[in-house]
Short mmCIF file of C-alpha atoms in Angstrom, two decimals:
data_model
loop_
_atom_site.label_atom_id
_atom_site.label_comp_id
_atom_site.label_asym_id
_atom_site.label_seq_id
_atom_site.Cartn_x
_atom_site.Cartn_y
_atom_site.Cartn_z
CA MET V 893 75.91 167.47 166.98
CA GLN V 894 75.36 170.93 167.78
CA ALA V 895 72.85 172.19 170.36
CA TYR V 896 70.99 175.62 171.18
CA ASP V 897 71.40 178.60 174.00
CA LYS V 898 68.09 180.41 175.31
CA GLY V 899 68.69 183.44 173.51
CA PHE V 900 69.75 182.37 170.05
CA ALA V 901 66.64 179.63 170.55
CA LYS V 902 64.16 182.79 171.10
CA VAL V 903 66.00 185.36 168.18
CA TYR V 904 65.61 182.10 166.09
CA ASP V 905 62.03 181.39 166.80
CA LEU V 906 61.30 184.98 165.57
CA ARG V 907 63.64 185.15 162.45
CA TRP V 908 64.28 182.04 161.10
CA SER V 909 61.39 180.07 161.61
CA GLY V 910 60.15 181.10 157.31
CA PHE V 911 62.15 178.96 156.02
CA ALA V 912 59.83 176.27 157.92
CA ARG V 913 56.80 177.75 156.84
CA GLN V 914 57.90 178.35 153.16
CA VAL V 915 59.09 174.64 153.31
CA ALA V 916 56.38 172.52 154.46
CA PRO V 917 53.54 172.96 152.16
CA LEU V 918 55.86 171.99 149.27
CA ILE V 919 57.32 168.86 151.45
CA LEU V 920 53.15 168.17 151.91
CA ASP V 921 52.06 167.85 148.80
CA PHE V 922 54.63 166.19 148.01
CA TYR V 923 53.98 163.39 149.98
CA ALA V 924 50.16 163.44 150.64
CA ALA V 925 51.19 162.52 146.58
CA THR V 926 52.34 158.97 147.18
CA PRO V 927 50.92 155.65 147.75
CA ILE V 928 52.46 155.30 151.35
CA ALA V 929 50.91 158.23 152.57
CA GLN V 930 47.46 157.03 151.91
CA GLU V 931 48.18 154.58 154.89
CA ASN V 932 50.40 156.07 156.96
CA LYS V 933 50.03 159.62 158.37
CA THR V 934 52.77 159.68 160.93
CA VAL V 935 56.03 161.92 160.55
CA LEU V 936 59.74 162.31 162.16
CA ASP V 937 60.12 165.99 161.77
CA LEU V 938 64.69 165.38 162.29
CA CYS V 939 65.97 168.80 164.66
CA CYS V 940 63.03 169.86 164.97
CA GLY V 941 64.05 173.25 165.91
CA THR V 942 61.33 175.07 167.03
CA GLY V 943 57.89 173.20 166.12
CA HIS V 944 56.65 175.61 162.81
CA LEU V 945 56.78 172.54 159.94
CA ALA V 946 56.05 170.30 162.71
CA VAL V 947 52.32 172.24 162.97
CA HIS V 948 52.29 172.50 159.82
CA PHE V 949 51.38 168.85 159.50
CA LEU V 950 49.82 168.86 163.17
CA ALA V 951 47.18 171.23 161.73
CA ARG V 952 46.12 168.69 158.86
CA GLY V 953 46.08 165.61 160.84
CA TYR V 954 49.08 163.97 160.48
CA ARG V 955 50.95 162.61 163.73
CA VAL V 956 54.41 164.09 164.63
CA VAL V 957 57.27 163.69 166.70
CA GLY V 958 59.46 166.04 166.30
CA LEU V 959 63.03 165.78 168.08
CA ASP V 960 65.71 167.94 168.52
CA LEU V 961 69.40 168.40 170.04
CA SER V 962 68.15 172.10 172.10
CA ASP V 963 66.16 171.87 175.29
CA HIS V 964 65.52 176.17 174.46
CA MET V 965 64.56 174.43 170.52
CA LEU V 966 61.80 171.98 172.34
CA HIS V 967 60.83 174.96 174.47
CA TYR V 968 59.21 176.82 171.10
CA ALA V 969 58.36 173.51 169.76
CA ARG V 970 56.39 172.07 173.23
CA GLU V 971 54.39 176.06 172.82
CA HIS V 972 53.53 175.97 169.52
CA ALA V 973 52.12 173.20 169.18
CA ARG V 974 50.74 173.06 172.68
CA GLN V 975 47.02 171.77 171.75
CA TYR V 976 48.29 169.19 169.76
CA ILE V 977 50.29 167.60 172.65
CA GLN V 978 47.32 167.64 174.48
CA THR V 979 45.36 165.21 172.04
CA GLY V 980 48.46 162.87 172.07
CA GLN V 981 48.99 163.83 167.94
CA ALA V 982 52.58 165.30 169.35
CA THR V 983 55.80 164.04 171.01
CA PHE V 984 58.49 166.27 171.32
CA ILE V 985 61.31 164.81 171.96
CA GLN V 986 65.20 165.53 173.20
CA GLY V 987 67.57 163.56 170.87
CA ASP V 988 71.08 163.60 169.07
CA ALA V 989 70.07 162.87 165.06
CA SER V 990 73.49 160.84 164.21
CA ASN V 991 72.68 159.27 167.40
CA PHE V 992 69.45 157.85 168.64
CA THR V 993 66.16 155.27 168.63
CA LEU V 994 62.12 155.20 168.76
CA ASP V 995 59.68 152.74 168.92
CA GLU V 996 57.58 154.17 166.53
CA ARG V 997 58.12 153.96 162.78
CA PHE V 998 57.13 156.52 160.79
CA GLY V 999 55.83 157.70 157.26
CA LEU V 1000 57.92 160.33 156.51
CA VAL V 1001 60.82 161.48 158.10
CA VAL V 1002 61.45 164.94 157.13
CA SER V 1003 64.88 167.58 157.90
CA THR V 1004 64.81 171.03 156.92
CA PHE V 1005 66.90 174.25 157.03
CA ASP V 1006 70.30 172.56 156.48
CA SER V 1007 69.78 170.43 160.27
CA LEU V 1008 72.18 168.10 158.93
CA ASN V 1009 74.98 169.96 157.76
CA HIS V 1010 75.41 170.98 161.52
CA LEU V 1011 76.66 167.07 162.00
CA GLU V 1012 80.18 167.08 162.33
CA HIS V 1013 82.08 164.81 159.78
CA GLU V 1014 81.19 162.34 157.05
CA GLN V 1015 81.05 159.78 159.44
CA ALA V 1016 78.23 161.11 162.30
CA LEU V 1017 76.35 161.61 158.76
CA TYR V 1018 76.53 158.23 157.61
CA ARG V 1019 75.04 157.16 161.56
CA CYS V 1020 72.14 159.09 160.96
CA PHE V 1021 71.41 157.76 157.72
CA GLN V 1022 71.59 154.33 159.63
CA CYS V 1023 68.88 156.36 162.51
CA VAL V 1024 66.33 157.16 160.30
CA TYR V 1025 66.00 153.96 158.05
CA ALA V 1026 65.72 152.44 161.17
CA VAL V 1027 62.66 154.31 162.13
CA CYS V 1028 61.28 155.07 158.14
CA ASP V 1029 58.43 153.55 156.16
CA GLY V 1030 58.82 155.16 153.80
CA TYR V 1031 60.40 158.46 152.28
CA PHE V 1032 63.78 160.43 154.10
CA ILE V 1033 63.34 164.26 152.52
CA PHE V 1034 66.15 166.46 153.62
CA ASP V 1035 67.98 169.36 152.52
CA LEU V 1036 71.88 170.61 152.12
CA ASN V 1037 73.47 172.84 151.61
CA THR V 1038 75.74 172.87 148.96
CA ARG V 1039 79.90 173.92 148.75
CA ARG V 1040 78.44 176.58 146.42
CA GLY V 1041 75.90 177.96 149.09
CA LEU V 1042 78.24 177.72 151.43
CA LYS V 1043 80.56 180.56 149.75
CA ARG V 1044 77.58 183.28 150.22
CA TRP V 1045 78.54 182.53 154.15
CA ASN V 1046 81.20 184.16 154.01
CA SER V 1047 80.01 187.76 154.93
CA ILE V 1048 79.45 190.17 158.03
CA GLN V 1049 75.65 190.93 158.20
CA VAL V 1050 74.19 193.43 160.72
CA ASP V 1051 69.90 192.56 160.74
CA ASP V 1052 68.88 196.22 163.30
CA SER V 1053 65.34 196.00 161.03
CA ASP V 1054 63.86 196.03 164.73
CA ASP V 1055 63.98 197.51 167.53
CA ASP V 1056 63.83 194.72 170.20
CA VAL V 1057 66.23 193.04 168.24
CA LEU V 1058 69.88 193.20 166.90
CA ILE V 1059 71.82 190.70 165.02
CA ILE V 1060 75.43 190.65 163.54
CA ASN V 1061 76.21 187.24 161.63
CA ARG V 1062 80.36 187.56 161.17
CA GLY V 1063 80.34 184.63 158.67
CA ILE V 1064 84.03 182.46 157.48
CA TYR V 1065 84.29 180.14 154.61
CA ASP V 1066 87.02 179.91 151.75
CA GLY V 1067 84.72 177.76 150.06
CA HIS V 1068 87.58 174.67 150.11
CA SER V 1069 87.70 173.28 153.51
CA ASP V 1070 85.91 171.33 154.45
CA LYS V 1071 84.15 173.59 156.78
CA ALA V 1072 82.24 176.89 156.62
CA TRP V 1073 81.57 178.62 160.47
CA THR V 1074 79.54 181.88 161.28
CA LYS V 1075 79.75 183.66 164.77
CA ILE V 1076 75.50 185.03 165.59
CA THR V 1077 75.66 188.12 167.96
CA GLY V 1078 72.82 189.82 169.24
CA PHE V 1079 70.98 191.72 171.53
CA ILE V 1080 67.58 191.73 172.97
CA ARG V 1081 65.70 194.18 174.23
CA LEU V 1082 63.52 192.92 177.79
CA PRO V 1083 60.25 194.25 179.35
CA ASP V 1084 61.92 197.18 180.90
CA GLY V 1085 63.75 198.07 178.57
CA ARG V 1086 67.46 196.38 179.29
CA TYR V 1087 68.98 194.28 175.89
CA GLU V 1088 70.69 190.76 176.96
CA ARG V 1089 73.09 189.79 174.28
CA PHE V 1090 73.66 186.26 173.10
CA ASP V 1091 76.38 184.24 171.57
CA GLU V 1092 76.33 181.67 169.19
CA THR V 1093 79.23 180.17 167.22
CA ALA V 1094 77.18 176.93 164.19
CA PHE V 1095 79.64 175.32 161.03
CA ASN V 1096 78.40 173.77 158.08
CA THR V 1097 79.84 171.25 156.80
CA VAL V 1098 80.27 170.88 153.28
CA PHE V 1099 79.58 167.23 151.98
CA ASP V 1100 80.14 165.60 149.09
CA MET V 1101 76.79 165.39 146.72
CA ALA V 1102 77.95 161.94 145.76
CA LYS V 1103 79.40 160.30 148.76
CA VAL V 1104 75.71 161.62 150.24
CA ARG V 1105 74.20 159.66 147.66
CA ASP V 1106 75.69 156.26 148.19
CA ALA V 1107 76.31 156.26 151.64
CA MET V 1108 72.30 156.13 152.20
CA LEU V 1109 72.57 153.61 149.15
CA ALA V 1110 75.17 151.84 151.79
CA VAL V 1111 72.64 151.76 154.08
CA GLY V 1112 69.85 150.40 152.26
CA TRP V 1113 68.09 153.30 151.04
CA LYS V 1114 65.89 152.08 147.44
CA ASN V 1115 66.06 155.80 145.65
CA VAL V 1116 67.84 158.18 146.20
CA TYR V 1117 68.00 161.86 144.49
CA PHE V 1118 68.49 165.22 144.20
CA ALA V 1119 65.43 168.00 143.81
CA ARG V 1120 64.90 171.54 144.27
CA ILE V 1121 62.35 172.26 146.64
CA GLN V 1122 59.92 173.79 144.37
CA ASP V 1123 59.86 170.20 142.58
CA LEU V 1124 60.54 167.42 144.64
CA ARG V 1125 59.48 164.91 142.16
CA THR V 1126 61.88 165.82 139.53
CA PRO V 1127 65.82 164.71 140.02
CA LEU V 1128 68.95 167.27 139.64
CA ASP V 1129 71.56 165.86 136.84
CA GLU V 1130 73.94 168.19 138.45
CA PRO V 1131 73.56 169.20 142.31
CA GLU V 1132 76.78 170.32 143.24
CA LYS V 1133 75.42 173.36 140.76
CA GLU V 1134 73.03 174.29 143.20
CA GLY V 1135 73.53 176.07 145.95
CA ARG V 1136 71.01 174.14 148.10
CA VAL V 1137 69.10 170.76 147.68
CA PHE V 1138 66.54 169.13 148.67
CA ILE V 1139 67.50 164.91 148.92
CA VAL V 1140 64.77 162.20 148.54
CA ALA V 1141 64.72 159.07 148.73
CA VAL V 1142 62.46 155.93 149.28
CA LYS V 1143 63.45 152.77 151.44
#
């Protein structure tokens, strides 16, 4: 799985953490309405990034463990959740989503912003499902970019909307292969006025949605369906027609 360096983590926290803040209330509303949530207010935020989804749950009384491969991402997560770490309500640990074990068990495991697309292949995704199954007593909710959705990566984008940050994003995807790639180059203004450069190359693996569901059922999940984030209760009949889908699994 991919990890991220210091410069990228800083820009991610500034520019791309909005997705977590957007989806967190919708996931919480869905989970809070389930019978399991009445008894179990523990959450594993898998590939937690800089911790904004975790903080949303923490602020509403949930116990949260965040796991991420990147020490630099975890630095920001710990900063954002500092008050909850001090009281023992939050813990953030380094780990690989496809190879982890935890002593604690959770009512909800969640992973967002196509984090699991960053796993290298179907075998790694299957191992992730096994790891999650071993620590989950309720729901597993995560999102994936579809093949259709990844076509939007095939472009060059320049973000110079902020004088302190310049980001150049060059994506490549032919619509047929099993990987979409993007190279992100950024320049961050330092306190002395100079700019620090970072380069990050990331990929998304294209997963067939039917195979994803079959793999989860094979691991042992009892009910698995695809949904839009706006309505996590309603299954989608044709997830491949979406750009991004959320997968809801119940143990």
